[in-house]
Coordinates of C-alpha atoms in Angstrom, one line a residue:
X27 CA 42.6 -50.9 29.4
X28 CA 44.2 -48.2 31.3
X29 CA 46.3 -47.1 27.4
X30 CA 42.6 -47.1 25.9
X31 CA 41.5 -44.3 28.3
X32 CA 44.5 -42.3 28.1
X33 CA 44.7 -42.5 24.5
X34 CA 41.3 -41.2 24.1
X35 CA 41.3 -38.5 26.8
X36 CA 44.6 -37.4 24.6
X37 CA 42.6 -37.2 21.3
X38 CA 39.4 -35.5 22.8
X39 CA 41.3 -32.9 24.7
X40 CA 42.9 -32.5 21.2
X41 CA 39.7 -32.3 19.5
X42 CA 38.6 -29.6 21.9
X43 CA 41.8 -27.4 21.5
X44 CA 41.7 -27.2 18.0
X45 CA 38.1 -26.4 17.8
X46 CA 38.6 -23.5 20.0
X47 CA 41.5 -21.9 17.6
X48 CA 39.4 -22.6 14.6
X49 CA 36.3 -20.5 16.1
X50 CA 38.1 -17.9 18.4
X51 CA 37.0 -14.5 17.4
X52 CA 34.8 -16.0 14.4
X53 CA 31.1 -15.5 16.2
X54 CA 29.7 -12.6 16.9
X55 CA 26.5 -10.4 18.3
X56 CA 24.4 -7.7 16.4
X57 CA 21.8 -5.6 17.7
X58 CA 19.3 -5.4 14.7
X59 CA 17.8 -1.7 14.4
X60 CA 14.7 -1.7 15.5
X61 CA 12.5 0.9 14.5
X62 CA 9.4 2.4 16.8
X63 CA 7.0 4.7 14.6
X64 CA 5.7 7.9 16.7
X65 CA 2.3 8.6 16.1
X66 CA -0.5 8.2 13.7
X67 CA 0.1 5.9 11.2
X68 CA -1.7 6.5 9.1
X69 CA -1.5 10.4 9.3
X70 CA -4.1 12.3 7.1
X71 CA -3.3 15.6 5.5
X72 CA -5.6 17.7 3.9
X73 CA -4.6 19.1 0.3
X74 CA -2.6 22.1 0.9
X75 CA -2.0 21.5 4.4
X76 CA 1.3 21.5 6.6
X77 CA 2.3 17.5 7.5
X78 CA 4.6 17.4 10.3
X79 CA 6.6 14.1 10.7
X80 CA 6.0 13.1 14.4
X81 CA 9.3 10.9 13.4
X82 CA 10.5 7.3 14.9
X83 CA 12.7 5.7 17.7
X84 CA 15.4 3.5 15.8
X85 CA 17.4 1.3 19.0
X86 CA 20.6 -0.9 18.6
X87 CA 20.2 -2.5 21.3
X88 CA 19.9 0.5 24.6
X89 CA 21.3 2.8 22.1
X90 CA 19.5 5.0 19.9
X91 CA 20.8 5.3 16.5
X92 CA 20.1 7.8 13.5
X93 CA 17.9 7.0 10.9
X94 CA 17.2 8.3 7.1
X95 CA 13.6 9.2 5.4
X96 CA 12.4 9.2 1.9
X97 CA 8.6 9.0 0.2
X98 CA 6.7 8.3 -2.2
X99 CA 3.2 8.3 -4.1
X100 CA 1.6 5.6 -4.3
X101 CA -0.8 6.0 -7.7
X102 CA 0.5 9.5 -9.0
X103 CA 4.0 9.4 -9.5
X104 CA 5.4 11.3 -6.9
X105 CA 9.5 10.9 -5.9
X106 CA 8.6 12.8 -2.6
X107 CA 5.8 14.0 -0.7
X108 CA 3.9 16.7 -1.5
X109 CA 0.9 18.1 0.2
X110 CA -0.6 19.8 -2.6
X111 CA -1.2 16.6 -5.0
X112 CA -3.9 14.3 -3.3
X113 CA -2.4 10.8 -3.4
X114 CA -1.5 8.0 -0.6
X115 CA 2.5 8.3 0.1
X116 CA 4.1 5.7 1.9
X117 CA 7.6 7.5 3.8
X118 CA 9.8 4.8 4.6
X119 CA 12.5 5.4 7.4
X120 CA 15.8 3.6 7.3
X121 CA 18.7 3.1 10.1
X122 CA 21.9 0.6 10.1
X123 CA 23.7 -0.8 12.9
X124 CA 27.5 -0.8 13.4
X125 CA 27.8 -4.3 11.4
X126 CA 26.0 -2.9 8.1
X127 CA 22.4 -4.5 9.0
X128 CA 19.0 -2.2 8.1
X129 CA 16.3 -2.1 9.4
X130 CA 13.4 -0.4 8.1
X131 CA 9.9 0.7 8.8
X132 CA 7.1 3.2 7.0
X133 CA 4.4 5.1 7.3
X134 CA 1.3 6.1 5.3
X135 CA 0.5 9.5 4.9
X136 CA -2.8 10.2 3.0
X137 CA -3.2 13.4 1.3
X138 CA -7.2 14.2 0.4
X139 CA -9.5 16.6 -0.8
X140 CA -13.5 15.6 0.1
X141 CA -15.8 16.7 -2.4
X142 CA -19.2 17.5 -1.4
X143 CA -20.6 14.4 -4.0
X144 CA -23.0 17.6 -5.7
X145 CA -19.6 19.7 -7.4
X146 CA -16.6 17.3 -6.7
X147 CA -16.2 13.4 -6.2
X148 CA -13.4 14.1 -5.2
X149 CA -12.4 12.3 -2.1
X150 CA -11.1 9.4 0.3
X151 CA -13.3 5.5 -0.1
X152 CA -14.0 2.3 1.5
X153 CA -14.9 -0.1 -0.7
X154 CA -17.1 -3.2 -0.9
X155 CA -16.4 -4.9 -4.6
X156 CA -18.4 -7.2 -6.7
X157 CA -17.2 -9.3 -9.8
X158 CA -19.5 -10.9 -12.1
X159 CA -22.4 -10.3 -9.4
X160 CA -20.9 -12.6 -6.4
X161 CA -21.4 -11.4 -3.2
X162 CA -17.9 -10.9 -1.7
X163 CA -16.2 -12.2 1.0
X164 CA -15.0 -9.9 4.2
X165 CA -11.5 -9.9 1.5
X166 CA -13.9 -7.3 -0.7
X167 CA -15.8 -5.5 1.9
X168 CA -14.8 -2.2 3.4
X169 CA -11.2 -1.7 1.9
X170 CA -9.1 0.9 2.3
X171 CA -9.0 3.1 0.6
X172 CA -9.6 3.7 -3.1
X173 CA -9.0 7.2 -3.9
X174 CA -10.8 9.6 -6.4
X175 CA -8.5 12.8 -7.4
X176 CA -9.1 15.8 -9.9
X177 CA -7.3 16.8 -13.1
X178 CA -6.8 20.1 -14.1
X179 CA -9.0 20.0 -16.8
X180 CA -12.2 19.4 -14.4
X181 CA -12.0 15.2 -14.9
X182 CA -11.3 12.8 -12.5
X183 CA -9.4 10.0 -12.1
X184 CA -9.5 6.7 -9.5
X185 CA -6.6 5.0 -8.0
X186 CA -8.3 1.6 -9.1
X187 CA -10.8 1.1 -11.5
X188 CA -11.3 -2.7 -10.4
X189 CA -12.1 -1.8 -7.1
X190 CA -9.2 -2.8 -5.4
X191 CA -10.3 -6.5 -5.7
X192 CA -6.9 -7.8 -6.8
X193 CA -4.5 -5.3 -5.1
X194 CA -6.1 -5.5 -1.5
X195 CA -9.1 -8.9 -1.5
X196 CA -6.3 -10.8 -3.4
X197 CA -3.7 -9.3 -1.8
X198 CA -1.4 -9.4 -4.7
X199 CA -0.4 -5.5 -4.9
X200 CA 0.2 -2.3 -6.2
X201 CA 1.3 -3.8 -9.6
X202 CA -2.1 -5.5 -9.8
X203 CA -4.5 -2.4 -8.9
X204 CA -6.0 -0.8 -12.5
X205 CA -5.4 3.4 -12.0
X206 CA -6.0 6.4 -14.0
X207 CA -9.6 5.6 -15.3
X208 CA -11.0 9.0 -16.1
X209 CA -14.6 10.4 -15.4
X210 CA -15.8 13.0 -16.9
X211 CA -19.4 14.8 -17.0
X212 CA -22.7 16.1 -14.9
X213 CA -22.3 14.9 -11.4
X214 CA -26.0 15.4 -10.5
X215 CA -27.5 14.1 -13.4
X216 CA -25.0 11.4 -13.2
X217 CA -23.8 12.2 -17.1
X218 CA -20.7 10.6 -17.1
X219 CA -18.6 9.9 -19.9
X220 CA -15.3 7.8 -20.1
X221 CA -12.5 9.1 -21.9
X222 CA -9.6 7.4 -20.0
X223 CA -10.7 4.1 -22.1
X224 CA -9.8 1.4 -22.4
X225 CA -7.5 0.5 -19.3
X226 CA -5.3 -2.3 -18.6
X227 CA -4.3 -4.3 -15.7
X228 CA -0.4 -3.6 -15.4
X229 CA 0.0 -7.3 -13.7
X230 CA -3.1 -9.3 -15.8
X231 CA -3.0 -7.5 -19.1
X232 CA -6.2 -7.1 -21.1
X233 CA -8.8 -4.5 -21.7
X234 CA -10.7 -3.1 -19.5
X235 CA -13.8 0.0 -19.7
X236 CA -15.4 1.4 -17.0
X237 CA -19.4 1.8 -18.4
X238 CA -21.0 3.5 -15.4
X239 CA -20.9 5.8 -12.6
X240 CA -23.5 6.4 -10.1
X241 CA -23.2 9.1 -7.7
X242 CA -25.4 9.6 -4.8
X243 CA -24.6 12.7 -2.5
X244 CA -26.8 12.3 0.1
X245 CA -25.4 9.0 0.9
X246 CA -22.2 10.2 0.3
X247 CA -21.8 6.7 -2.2
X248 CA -20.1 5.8 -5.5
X249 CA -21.4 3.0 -7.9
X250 CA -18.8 2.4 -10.2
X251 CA -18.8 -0.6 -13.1
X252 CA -15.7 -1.7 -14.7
X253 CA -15.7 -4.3 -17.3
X254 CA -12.9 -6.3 -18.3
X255 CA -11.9 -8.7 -20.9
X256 CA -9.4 -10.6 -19.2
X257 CA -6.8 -12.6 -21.5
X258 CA -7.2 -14.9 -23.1
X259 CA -10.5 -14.5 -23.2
X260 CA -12.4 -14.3 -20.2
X261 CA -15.4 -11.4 -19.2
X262 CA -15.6 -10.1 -15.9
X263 CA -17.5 -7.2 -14.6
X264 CA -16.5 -5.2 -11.5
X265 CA -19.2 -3.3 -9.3
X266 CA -17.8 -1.5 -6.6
X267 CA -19.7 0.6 -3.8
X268 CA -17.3 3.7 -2.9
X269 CA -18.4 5.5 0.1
X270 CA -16.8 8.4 1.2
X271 CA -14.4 8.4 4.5
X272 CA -15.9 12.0 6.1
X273 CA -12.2 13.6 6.9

């Protein structure tokens, strides 16, 4: 009995040795970046105006480590960000430990221009949306933001013609928003013509047409109907009620 134990304290002492070469120097701890955003987020610049970065905190571990920037638009484009072209930019900042991790974190910066709803529509929305006339859920009430912008040429363009029903009450996106449907016409007669037709849903396909625009200046709202033959063949109609964010 007494050879049993030995011969087994040999071969788990053994066990342990071995175990500790095999691992020595193999595991290892990382301080993750993490990255604090300073101030508002988001920030809201009006067009033409001066934006200021108020910056971020990026920590490995108790020690502060530099970090890297870049932007860009959201609906329009834009590889950087620029305060003279209305548009929602999204400024990511970057940092990377001393084992080759990133970590990241971003901001929204919102570039606007509020029309007066009598000269301009111009402007920064919430919006409630409607398809085929059912009520919506809180999903499709109050999102932020759709955003109207204008063209050179005196038309005007929205960042989502659907309302923002799929890209924020779905949740599925930028790639699933409709942009660039253009309004043109007689604001206070509410003459509108469409010459952006037809659109298409970048992640959905299709056709759709926005038919009407309602504009009411005293309570600073937007009725806009988009219809949409979805494929293969399915009809939807979009109502959605823009009101103007007073910046």
């Amino acid at each position: 009995m007494k050879k049993i134990i030995a011969t087994l304290i040999f071969a788990s002492t053994a066990f342990v040795a071995c175990e500790t070469s095999d691992t020595e120097g193999v595991s290892k701890v990382t301080n993750y970046p993490i990255i604090t955003v300073n101030g508002d987020n988001p920030v809201f610049v009006p067009q033409g105006g001066t934006f200021v970065d108020p910056g971020v905190v990026a920590m490995e571990g108790s020690n502060e480590i530099e970090t890297t920037s870049s932007a860009v638009g959201k609906y329009r484009g834009a590889t950087s960000l620029d305060t003279n072209i209305t548009d929602e930019y999204v400024i990511t900042y970057s940092a990377t430990n001393v084992d080759g991790f990133k970590g990241t974190a971003s901001r929204k910066v919102i570039v606007y221009k509020t029309g007066d709803m009598v000269t301009s529509i111009e402007g920064v929305y919430t919006c409630t949306i409607a398809r085929n006339g059912v009520t919506p859920s809180a999903a499709y009430q109050n999102i932020k933001y759709i955003y109207i912008w204008k063209n050179g040429d005196g038309t005007y363009e929205i960042s989502d013609a659907f309302g923002g029903w799929y890209e924020f009450g779905r949740g599925l996106g930028i790639n699933y928003a409709t942009p660039g449907g253009t309004i043109a016409g007689d604001i206070p007669t509410n003459s509108f013509t469409f010459p952006g037709n037809p659109l298409t849903n970048p992640g959905f396909g299709g056709t759709a047409n926005i038919t009407d625009v309602q504009v009411n200046p005293v309570t600073k709202k937007i009725v806009l109907t988009c219809a949409w033959l979805a494929p293969p063949a399915t009809s939807y109609t979009f109502v959605a009620t823009l009101t103007q964010v007073q910046l």
